[in-house]
PDB file of C-alpha atoms and ligand atoms in Angstrom:
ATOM      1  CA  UNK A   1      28.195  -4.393  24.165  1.00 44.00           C
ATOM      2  CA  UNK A   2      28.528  -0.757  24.579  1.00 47.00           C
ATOM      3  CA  UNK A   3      31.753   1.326  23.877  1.00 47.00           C
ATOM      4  CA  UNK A   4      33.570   3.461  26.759  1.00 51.00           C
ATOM      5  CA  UNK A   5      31.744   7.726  26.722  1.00 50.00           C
ATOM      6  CA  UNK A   6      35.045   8.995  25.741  1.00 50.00           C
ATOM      7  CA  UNK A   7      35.182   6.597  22.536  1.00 50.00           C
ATOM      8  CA  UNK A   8      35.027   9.442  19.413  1.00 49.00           C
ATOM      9  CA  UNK A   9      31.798   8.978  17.686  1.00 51.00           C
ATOM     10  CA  UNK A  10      30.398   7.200  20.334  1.00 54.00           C
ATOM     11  CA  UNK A  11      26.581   7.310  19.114  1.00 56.00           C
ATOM     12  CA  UNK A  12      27.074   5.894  15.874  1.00 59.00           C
ATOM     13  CA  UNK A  13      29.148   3.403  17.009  1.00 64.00           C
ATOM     14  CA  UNK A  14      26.723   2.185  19.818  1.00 65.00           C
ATOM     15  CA  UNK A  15      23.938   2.650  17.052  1.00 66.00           C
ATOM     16  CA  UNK A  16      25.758   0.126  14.681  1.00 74.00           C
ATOM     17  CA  UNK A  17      26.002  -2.711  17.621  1.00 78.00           C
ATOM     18  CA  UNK A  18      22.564  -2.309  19.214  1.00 79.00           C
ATOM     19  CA  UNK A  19      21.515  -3.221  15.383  1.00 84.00           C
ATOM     20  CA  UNK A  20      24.068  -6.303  15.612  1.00 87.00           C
ATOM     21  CA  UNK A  21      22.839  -7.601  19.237  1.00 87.00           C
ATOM     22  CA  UNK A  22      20.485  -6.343  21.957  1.00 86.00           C
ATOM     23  CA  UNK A  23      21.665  -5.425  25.551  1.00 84.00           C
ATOM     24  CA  UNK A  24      21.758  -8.488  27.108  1.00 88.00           C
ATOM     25  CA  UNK A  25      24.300  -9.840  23.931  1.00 87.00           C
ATOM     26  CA  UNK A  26      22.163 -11.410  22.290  1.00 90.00           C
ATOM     27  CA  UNK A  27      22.177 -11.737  18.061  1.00 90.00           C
ATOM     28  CA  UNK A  28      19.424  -9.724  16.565  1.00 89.00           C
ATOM     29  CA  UNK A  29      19.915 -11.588  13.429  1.00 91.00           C
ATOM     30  CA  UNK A  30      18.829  -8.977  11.126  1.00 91.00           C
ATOM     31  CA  UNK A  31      19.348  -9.399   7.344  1.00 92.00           C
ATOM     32  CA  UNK A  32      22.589  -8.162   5.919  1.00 91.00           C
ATOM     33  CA  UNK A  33      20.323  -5.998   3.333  1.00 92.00           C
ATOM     34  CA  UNK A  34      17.912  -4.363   6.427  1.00 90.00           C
ATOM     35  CA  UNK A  35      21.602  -3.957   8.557  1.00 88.00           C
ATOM     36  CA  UNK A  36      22.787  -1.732   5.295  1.00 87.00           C
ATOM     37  CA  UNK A  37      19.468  -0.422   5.176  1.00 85.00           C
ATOM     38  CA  UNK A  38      19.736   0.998   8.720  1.00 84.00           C
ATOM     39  CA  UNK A  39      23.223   2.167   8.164  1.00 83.00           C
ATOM     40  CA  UNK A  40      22.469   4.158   5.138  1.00 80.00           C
ATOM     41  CA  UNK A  41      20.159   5.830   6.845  1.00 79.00           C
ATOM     42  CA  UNK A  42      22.456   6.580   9.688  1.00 77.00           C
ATOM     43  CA  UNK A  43      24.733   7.967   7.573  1.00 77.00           C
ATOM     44  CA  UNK A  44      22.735   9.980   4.854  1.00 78.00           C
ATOM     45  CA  UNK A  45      19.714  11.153   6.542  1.00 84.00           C
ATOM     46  CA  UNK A  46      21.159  11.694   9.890  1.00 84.00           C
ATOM     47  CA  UNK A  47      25.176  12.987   8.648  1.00 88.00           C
ATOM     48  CA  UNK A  48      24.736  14.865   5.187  1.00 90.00           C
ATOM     49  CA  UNK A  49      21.984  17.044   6.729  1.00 94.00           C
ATOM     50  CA  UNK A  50      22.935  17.986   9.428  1.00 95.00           C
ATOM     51  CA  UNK A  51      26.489  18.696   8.031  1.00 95.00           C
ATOM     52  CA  UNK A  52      25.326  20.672   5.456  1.00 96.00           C
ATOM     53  CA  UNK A  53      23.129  22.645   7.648  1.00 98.00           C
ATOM     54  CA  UNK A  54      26.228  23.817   9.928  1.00 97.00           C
ATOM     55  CA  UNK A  55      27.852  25.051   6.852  1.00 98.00           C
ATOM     56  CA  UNK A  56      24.725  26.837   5.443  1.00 98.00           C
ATOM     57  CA  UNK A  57      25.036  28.152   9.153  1.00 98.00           C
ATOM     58  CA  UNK A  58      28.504  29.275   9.441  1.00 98.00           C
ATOM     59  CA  UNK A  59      28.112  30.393   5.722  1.00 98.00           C
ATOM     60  CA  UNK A  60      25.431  32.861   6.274  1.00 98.00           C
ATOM     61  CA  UNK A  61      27.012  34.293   9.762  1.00 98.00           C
ATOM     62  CA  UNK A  62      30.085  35.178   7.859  1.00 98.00           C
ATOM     63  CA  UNK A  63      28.535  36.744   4.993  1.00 97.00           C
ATOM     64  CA  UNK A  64      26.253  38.579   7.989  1.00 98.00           C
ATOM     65  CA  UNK A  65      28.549  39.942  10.707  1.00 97.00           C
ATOM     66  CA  UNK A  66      26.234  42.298  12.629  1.00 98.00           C
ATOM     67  CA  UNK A  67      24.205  39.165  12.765  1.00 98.00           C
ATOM     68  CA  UNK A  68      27.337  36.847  13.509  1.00 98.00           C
ATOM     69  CA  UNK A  69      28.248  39.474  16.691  1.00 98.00           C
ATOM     70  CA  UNK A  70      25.213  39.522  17.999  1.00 98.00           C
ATOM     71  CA  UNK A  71      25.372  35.935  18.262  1.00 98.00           C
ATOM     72  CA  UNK A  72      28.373  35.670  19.803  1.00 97.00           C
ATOM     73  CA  UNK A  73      27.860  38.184  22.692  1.00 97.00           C
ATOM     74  CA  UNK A  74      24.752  35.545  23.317  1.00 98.00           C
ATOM     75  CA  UNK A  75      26.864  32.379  23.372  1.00 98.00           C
ATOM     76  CA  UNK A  76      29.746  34.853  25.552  1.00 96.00           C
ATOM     77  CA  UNK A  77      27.241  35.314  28.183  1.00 97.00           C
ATOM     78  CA  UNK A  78      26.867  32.040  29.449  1.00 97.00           C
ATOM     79  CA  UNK A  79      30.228  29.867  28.165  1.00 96.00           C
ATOM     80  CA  UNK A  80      33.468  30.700  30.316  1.00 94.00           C
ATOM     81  CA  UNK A  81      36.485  31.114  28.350  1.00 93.00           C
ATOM     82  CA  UNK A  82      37.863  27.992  29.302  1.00 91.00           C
ATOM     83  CA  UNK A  83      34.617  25.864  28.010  1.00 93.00           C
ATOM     84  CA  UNK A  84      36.674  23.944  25.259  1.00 93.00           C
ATOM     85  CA  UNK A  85      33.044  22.405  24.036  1.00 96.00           C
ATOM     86  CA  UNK A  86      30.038  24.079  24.841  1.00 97.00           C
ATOM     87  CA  UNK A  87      27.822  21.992  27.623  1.00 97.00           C
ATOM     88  CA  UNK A  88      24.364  21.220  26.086  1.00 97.00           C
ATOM     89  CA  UNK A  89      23.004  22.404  29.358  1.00 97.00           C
ATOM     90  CA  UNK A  90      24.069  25.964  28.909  1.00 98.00           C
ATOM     91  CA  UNK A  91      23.310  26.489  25.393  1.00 98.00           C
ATOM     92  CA  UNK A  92      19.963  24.412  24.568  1.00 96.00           C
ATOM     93  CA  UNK A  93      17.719  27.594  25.579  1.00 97.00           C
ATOM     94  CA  UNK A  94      20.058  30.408  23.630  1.00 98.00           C
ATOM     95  CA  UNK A  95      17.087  32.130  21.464  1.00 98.00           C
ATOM     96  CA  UNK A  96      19.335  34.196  19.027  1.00 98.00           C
ATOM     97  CA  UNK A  97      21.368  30.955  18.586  1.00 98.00           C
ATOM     98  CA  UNK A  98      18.280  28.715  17.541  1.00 98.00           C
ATOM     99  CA  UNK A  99      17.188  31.617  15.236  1.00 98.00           C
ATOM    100  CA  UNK A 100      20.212  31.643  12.934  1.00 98.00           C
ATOM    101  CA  UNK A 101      20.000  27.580  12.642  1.00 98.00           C
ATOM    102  CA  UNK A 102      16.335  28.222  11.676  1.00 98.00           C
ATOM    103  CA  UNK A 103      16.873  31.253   9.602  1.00 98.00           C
ATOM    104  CA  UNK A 104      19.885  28.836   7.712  1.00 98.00           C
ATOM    105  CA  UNK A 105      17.653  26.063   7.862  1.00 98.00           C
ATOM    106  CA  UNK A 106      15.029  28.001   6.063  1.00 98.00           C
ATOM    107  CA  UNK A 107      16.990  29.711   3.212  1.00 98.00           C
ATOM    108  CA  UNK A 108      18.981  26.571   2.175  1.00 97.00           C
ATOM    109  CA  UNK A 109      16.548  23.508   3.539  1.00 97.00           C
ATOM    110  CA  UNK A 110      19.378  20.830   3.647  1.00 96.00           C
ATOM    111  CA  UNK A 111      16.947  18.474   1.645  1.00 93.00           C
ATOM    112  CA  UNK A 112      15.597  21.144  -1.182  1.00 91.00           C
ATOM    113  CA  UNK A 113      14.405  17.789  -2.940  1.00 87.00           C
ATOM    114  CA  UNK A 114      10.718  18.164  -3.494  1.00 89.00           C
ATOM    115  CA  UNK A 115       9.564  14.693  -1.173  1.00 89.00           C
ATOM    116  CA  UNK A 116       6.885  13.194  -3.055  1.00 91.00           C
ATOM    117  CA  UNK A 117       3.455  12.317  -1.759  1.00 93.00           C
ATOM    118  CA  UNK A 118       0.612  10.379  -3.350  1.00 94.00           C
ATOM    119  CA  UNK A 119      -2.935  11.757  -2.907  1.00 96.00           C
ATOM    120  CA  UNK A 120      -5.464   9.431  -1.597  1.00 96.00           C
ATOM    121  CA  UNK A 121      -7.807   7.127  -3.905  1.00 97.00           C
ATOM    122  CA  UNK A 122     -10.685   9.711  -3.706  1.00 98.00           C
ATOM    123  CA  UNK A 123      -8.553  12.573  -4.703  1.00 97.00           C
ATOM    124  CA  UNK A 124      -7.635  15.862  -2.529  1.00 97.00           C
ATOM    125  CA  UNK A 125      -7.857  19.497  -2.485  1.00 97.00           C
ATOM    126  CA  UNK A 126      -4.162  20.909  -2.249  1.00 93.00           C
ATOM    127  CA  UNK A 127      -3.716  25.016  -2.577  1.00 89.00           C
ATOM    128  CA  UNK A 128      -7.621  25.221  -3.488  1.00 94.00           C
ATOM    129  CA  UNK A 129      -6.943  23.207  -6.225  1.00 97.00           C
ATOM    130  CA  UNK A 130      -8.746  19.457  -6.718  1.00 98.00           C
ATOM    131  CA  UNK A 131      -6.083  16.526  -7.146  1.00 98.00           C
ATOM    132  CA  UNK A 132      -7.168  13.498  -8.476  1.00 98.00           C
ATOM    133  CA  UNK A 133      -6.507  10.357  -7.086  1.00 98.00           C
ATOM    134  CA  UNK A 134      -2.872   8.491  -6.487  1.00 97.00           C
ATOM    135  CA  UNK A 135      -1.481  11.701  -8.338  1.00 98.00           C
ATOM    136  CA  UNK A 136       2.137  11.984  -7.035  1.00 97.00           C
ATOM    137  CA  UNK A 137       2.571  15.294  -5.438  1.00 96.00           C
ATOM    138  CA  UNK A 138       5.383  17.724  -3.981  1.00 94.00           C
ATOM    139  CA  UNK A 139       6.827  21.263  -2.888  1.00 93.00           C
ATOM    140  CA  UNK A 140      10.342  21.829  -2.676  1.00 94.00           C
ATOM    141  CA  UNK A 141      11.647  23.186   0.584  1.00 96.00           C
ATOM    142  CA  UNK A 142      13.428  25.949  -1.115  1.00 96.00           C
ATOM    143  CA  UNK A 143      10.805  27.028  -2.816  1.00 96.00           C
ATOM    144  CA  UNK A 144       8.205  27.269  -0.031  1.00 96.00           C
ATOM    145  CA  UNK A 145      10.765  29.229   2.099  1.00 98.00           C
ATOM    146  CA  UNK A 146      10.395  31.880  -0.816  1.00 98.00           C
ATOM    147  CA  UNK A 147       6.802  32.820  -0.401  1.00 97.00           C
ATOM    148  CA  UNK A 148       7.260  36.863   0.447  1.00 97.00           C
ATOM    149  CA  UNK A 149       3.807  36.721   1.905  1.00 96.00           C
ATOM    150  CA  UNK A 150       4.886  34.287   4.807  1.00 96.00           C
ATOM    151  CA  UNK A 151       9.008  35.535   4.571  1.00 97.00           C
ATOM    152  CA  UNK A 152       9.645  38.985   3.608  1.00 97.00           C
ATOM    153  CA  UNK A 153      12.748  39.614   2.450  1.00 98.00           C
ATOM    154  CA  UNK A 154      12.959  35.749   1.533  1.00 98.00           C
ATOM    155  CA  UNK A 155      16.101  36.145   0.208  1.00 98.00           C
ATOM    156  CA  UNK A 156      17.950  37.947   3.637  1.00 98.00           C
ATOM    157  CA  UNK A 157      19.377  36.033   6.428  1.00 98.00           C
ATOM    158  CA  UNK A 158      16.971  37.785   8.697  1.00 98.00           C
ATOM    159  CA  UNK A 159      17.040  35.569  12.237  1.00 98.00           C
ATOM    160  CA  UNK A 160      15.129  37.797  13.782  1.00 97.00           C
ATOM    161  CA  UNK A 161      12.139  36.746  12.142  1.00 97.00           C
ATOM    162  CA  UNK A 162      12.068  34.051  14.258  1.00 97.00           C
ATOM    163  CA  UNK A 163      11.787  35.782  17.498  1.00 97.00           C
ATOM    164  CA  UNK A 164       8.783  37.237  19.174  1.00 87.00           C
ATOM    165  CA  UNK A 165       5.410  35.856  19.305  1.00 87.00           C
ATOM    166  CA  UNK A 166       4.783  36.430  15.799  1.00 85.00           C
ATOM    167  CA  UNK A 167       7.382  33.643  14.830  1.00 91.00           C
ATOM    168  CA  UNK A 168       4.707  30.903  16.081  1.00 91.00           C
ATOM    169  CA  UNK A 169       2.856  31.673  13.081  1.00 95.00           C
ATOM    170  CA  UNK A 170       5.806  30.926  10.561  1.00 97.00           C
ATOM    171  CA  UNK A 171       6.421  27.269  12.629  1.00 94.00           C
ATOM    172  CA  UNK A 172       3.607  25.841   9.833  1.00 94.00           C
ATOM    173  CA  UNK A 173       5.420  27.641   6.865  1.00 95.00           C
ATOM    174  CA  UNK A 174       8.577  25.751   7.636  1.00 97.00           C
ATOM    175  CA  UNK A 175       9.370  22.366   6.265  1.00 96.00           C
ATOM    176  CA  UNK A 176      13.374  21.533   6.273  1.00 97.00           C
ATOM    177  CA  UNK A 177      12.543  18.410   8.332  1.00 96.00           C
ATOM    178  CA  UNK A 178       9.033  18.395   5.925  1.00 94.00           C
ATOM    179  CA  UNK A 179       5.473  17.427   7.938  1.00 90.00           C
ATOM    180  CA  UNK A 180       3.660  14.871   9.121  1.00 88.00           C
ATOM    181  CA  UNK A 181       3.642  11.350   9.634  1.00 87.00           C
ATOM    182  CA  UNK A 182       6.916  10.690   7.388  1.00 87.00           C
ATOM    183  CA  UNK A 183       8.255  13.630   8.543  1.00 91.00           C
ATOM    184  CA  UNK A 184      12.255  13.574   9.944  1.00 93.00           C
ATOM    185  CA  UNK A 185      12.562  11.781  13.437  1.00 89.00           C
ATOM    186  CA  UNK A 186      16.012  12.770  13.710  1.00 91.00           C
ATOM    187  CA  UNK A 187      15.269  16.803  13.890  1.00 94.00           C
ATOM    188  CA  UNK A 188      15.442  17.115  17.931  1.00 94.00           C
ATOM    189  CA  UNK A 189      19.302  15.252  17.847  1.00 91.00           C
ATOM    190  CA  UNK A 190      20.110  17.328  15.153  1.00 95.00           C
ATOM    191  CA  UNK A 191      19.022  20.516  16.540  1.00 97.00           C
ATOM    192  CA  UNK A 192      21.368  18.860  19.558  1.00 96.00           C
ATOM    193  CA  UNK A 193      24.216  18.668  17.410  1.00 96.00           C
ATOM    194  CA  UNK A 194      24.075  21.940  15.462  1.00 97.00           C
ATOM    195  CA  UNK A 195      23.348  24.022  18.787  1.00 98.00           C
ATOM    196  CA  UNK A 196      26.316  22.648  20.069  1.00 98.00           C
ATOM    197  CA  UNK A 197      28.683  22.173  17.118  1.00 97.00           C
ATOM    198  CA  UNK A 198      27.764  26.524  17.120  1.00 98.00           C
ATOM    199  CA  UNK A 199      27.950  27.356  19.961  1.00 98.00           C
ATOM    200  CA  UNK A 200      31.369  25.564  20.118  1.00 98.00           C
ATOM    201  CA  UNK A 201      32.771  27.027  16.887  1.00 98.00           C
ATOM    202  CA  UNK A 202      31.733  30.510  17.341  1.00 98.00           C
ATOM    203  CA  UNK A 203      32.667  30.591  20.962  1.00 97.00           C
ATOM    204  CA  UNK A 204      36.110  29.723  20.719  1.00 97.00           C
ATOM    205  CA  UNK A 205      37.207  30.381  16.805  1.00 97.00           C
ATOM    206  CA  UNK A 206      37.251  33.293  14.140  1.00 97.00           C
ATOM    207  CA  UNK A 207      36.965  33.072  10.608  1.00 97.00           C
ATOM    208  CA  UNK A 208      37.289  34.398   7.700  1.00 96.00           C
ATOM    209  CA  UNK A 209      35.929  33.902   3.971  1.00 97.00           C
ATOM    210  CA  UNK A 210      38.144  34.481   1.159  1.00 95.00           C
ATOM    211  CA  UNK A 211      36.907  37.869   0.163  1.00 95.00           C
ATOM    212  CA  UNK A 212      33.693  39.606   1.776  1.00 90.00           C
ATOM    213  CA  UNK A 213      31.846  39.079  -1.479  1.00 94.00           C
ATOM    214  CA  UNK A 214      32.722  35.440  -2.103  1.00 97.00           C
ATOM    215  CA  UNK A 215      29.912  33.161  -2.746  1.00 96.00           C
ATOM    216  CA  UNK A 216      29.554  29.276  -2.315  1.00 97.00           C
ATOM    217  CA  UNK A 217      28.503  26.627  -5.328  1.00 96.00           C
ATOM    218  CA  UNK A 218      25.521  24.699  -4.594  1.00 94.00           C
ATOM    219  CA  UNK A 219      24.827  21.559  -6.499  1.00 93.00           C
ATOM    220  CA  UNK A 220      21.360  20.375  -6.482  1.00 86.00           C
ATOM    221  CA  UNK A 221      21.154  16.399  -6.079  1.00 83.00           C
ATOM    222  CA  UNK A 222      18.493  14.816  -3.195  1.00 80.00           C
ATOM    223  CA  UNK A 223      20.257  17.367  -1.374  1.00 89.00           C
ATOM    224  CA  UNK A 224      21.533  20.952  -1.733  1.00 92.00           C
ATOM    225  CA  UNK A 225      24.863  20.013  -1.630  1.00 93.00           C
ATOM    226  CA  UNK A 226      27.800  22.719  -0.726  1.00 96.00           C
ATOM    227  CA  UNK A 227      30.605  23.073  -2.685  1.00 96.00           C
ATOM    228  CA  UNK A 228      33.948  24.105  -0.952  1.00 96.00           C
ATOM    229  CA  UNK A 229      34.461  26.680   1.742  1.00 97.00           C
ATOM    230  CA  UNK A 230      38.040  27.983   2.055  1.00 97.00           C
ATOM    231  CA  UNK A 231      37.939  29.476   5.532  1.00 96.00           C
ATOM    232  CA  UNK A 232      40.654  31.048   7.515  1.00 97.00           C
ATOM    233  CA  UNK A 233      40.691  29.965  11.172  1.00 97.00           C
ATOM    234  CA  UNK A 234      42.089  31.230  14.182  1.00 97.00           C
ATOM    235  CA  UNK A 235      41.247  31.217  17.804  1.00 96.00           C
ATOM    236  CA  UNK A 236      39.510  34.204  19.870  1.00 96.00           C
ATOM    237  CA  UNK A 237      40.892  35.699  22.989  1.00 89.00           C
ATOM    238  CA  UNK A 238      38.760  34.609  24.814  1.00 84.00           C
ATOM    239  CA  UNK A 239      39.559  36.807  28.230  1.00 77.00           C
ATOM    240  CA  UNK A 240      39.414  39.925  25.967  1.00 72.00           C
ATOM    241  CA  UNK A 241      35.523  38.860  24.766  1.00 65.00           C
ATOM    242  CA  UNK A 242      34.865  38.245  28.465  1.00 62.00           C
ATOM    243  CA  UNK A 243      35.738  41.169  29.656  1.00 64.00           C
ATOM    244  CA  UNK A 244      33.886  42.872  27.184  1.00 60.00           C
ATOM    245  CA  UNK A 245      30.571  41.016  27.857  1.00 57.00           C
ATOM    246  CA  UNK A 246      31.327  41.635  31.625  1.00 54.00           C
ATOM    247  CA  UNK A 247      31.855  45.550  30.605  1.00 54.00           C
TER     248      UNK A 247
HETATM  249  C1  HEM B   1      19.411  19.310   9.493  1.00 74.28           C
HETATM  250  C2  HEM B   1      19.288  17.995   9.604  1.00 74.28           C
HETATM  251  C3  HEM B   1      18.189  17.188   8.951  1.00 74.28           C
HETATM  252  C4  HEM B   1      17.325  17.524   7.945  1.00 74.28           C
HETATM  253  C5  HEM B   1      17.230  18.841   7.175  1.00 74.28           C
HETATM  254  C6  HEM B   1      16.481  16.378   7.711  1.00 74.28           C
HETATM  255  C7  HEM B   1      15.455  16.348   6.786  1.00 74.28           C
HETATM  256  C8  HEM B   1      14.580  15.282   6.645  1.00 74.28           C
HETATM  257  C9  HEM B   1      13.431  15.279   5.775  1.00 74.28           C
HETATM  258  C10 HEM B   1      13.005  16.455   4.882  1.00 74.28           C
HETATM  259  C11 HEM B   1      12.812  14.069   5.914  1.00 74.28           C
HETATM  260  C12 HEM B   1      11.540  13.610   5.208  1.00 74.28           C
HETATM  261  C13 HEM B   1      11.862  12.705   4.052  1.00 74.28           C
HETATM  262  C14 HEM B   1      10.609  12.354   3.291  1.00 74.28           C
HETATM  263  O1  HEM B   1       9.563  12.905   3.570  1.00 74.28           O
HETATM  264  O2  HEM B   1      10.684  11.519   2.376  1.00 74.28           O
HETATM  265  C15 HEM B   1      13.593  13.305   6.844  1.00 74.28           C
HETATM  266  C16 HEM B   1      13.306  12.008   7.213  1.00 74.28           C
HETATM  267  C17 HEM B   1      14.098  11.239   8.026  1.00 74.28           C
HETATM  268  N1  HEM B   1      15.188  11.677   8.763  1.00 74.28           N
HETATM  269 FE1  HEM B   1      15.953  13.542   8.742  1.00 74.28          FE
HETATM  270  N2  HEM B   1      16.868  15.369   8.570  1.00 74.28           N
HETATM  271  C18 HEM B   1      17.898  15.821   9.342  1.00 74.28           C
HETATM  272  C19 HEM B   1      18.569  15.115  10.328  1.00 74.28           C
HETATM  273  C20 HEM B   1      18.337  13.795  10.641  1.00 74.28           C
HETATM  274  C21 HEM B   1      19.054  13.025  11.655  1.00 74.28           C
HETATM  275  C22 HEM B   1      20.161  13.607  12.548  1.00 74.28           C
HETATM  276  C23 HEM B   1      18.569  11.754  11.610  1.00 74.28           C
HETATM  277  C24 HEM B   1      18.944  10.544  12.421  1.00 74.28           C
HETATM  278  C25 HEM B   1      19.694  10.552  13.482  1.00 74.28           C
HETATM  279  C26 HEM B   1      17.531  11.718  10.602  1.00 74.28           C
HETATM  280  C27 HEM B   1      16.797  10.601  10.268  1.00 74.28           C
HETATM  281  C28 HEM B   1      15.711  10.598   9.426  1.00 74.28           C
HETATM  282  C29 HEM B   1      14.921   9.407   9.122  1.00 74.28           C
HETATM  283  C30 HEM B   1      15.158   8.013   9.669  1.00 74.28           C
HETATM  284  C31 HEM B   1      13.904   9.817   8.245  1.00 74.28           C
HETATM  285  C32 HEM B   1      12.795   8.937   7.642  1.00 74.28           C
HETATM  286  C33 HEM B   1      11.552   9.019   8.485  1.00 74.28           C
HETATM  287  C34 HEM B   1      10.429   8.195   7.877  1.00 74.28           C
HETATM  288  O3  HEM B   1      10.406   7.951   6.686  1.00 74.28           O
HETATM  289  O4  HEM B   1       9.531   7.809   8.630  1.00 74.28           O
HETATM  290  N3  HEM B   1      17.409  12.971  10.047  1.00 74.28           N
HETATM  291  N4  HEM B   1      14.655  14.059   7.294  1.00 74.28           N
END
């Protein structure tokens, strides 16, 4: 059973019944613990996140306007006015937009949590340093992303670091989603989501913070969790910012 496109939260929704039956009907006749299993992870790994990234997002473009124009005269080039929500299609390839959702990404990782690892029986050399065997082992996101050797400036909502062919070398150096075989498998539908949630918001809306120097709490639990954002909302005009793009 599948729900009709224009249902709201139509992928969760067809997520939660292709766990109940398969799509010819039939019962899957999973166990009520692995059904709340799935959904948890549904709902924490694959909501929290993300939301927290788009306000880390929106959160460092305010606080950044040069950075939060030229972003917009990106997302004005290729959305008409009348675009209500932004069509993956024209967005998906926007470089400047992808660089403030890494640059975000990278000064408040989401999950700031430091994942533990166990090394293998025979031990293993992490950093140049020898770890003995089953030690439990683990870097915090936030801290990594704070190494001045790799990210100058660590503390600056710089997106532009992630331009350019030097970027490539940082792609190693960045671990929001963390690495490797346990590494997130949700990270290409979120990048989905959060390109167009952006380009959406910052397309057709302005905003303001409370007071140019206004800072947001952060409460460290598995995730880097953001306190309230007062915001004041209002829409563009959008045939104005056309017709200055066009200019
Ligand atoms: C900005 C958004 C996201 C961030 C920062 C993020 C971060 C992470 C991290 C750091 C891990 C590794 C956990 C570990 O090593 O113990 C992870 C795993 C995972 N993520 Fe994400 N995630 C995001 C979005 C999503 C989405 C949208 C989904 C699902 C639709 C998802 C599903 C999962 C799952 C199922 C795992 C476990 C993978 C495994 O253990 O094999 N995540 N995520």
């Amino acid at each position: 059973m599948s729900l009709p496109a224009s249902t709201p939260f139509v992928p969760f929704a067809n997520s939660i019944y292709s766990l109940m039956e398969d799509k010819n009907g039939n019962g899957n006749n999973l166990e009520w613990g692995e059904i709340v299993a799935e959904v948890s992870i549904m709902l924490n790994a694959g909501s929290d996140t993300t939301a927290i990234a788009m306000n880390n997002v929106m959160y460092q473009l305010l606080k950044n306007p040069d950075k939060l124009a030229r972003l917009r005269e990106e997302i004005d080039s290729v959305l008409q006015p009348e675009e209500v929500v932004a069509p993956y299609d024209k967005v998906k390839h926007l470089p400047y937009l992808r660089a403030c959702l890494d640059e975000a990404l990278r000064i408040t990782p989401p999950t700031s949590f430091g994942l533990p690892r166990k090394t293998p029986a025979e031990g293993a050399t992490i950093a140049g340093d020898f770890i003995p065997g089953n030690t439990t082992v683990a870097i915090s996101a936030y801290v990594a992303h704070r190494d001045e050797t790799v990210f100058p400036e660590a503390e600056s909502f710089i997106p532009e670091r992630w331009l350019g062919e030097n970027s490539k070398e940082l792609q190693p150096y960045f671990i929001s989603f963390s690495a490797g075989a346990r590494g997130c498998i949700g990270r290409n539908i979120s990048y989905l989501e959060q390109t167009v949630l952006l380009a959406t918001v910052v397309h057709r809306y302005n905003f303001a913070l409370p007071a140019p120097d206004w800072e947001q709490s952060r409460a460290e639990t598995t995730n880097l969790s953001p306190g309230p954002m007062p915001l004041k909302v209002w829409r563009r005009d959008l045939q104005e910012a056309t017709k200055e793009v066009v200019a």
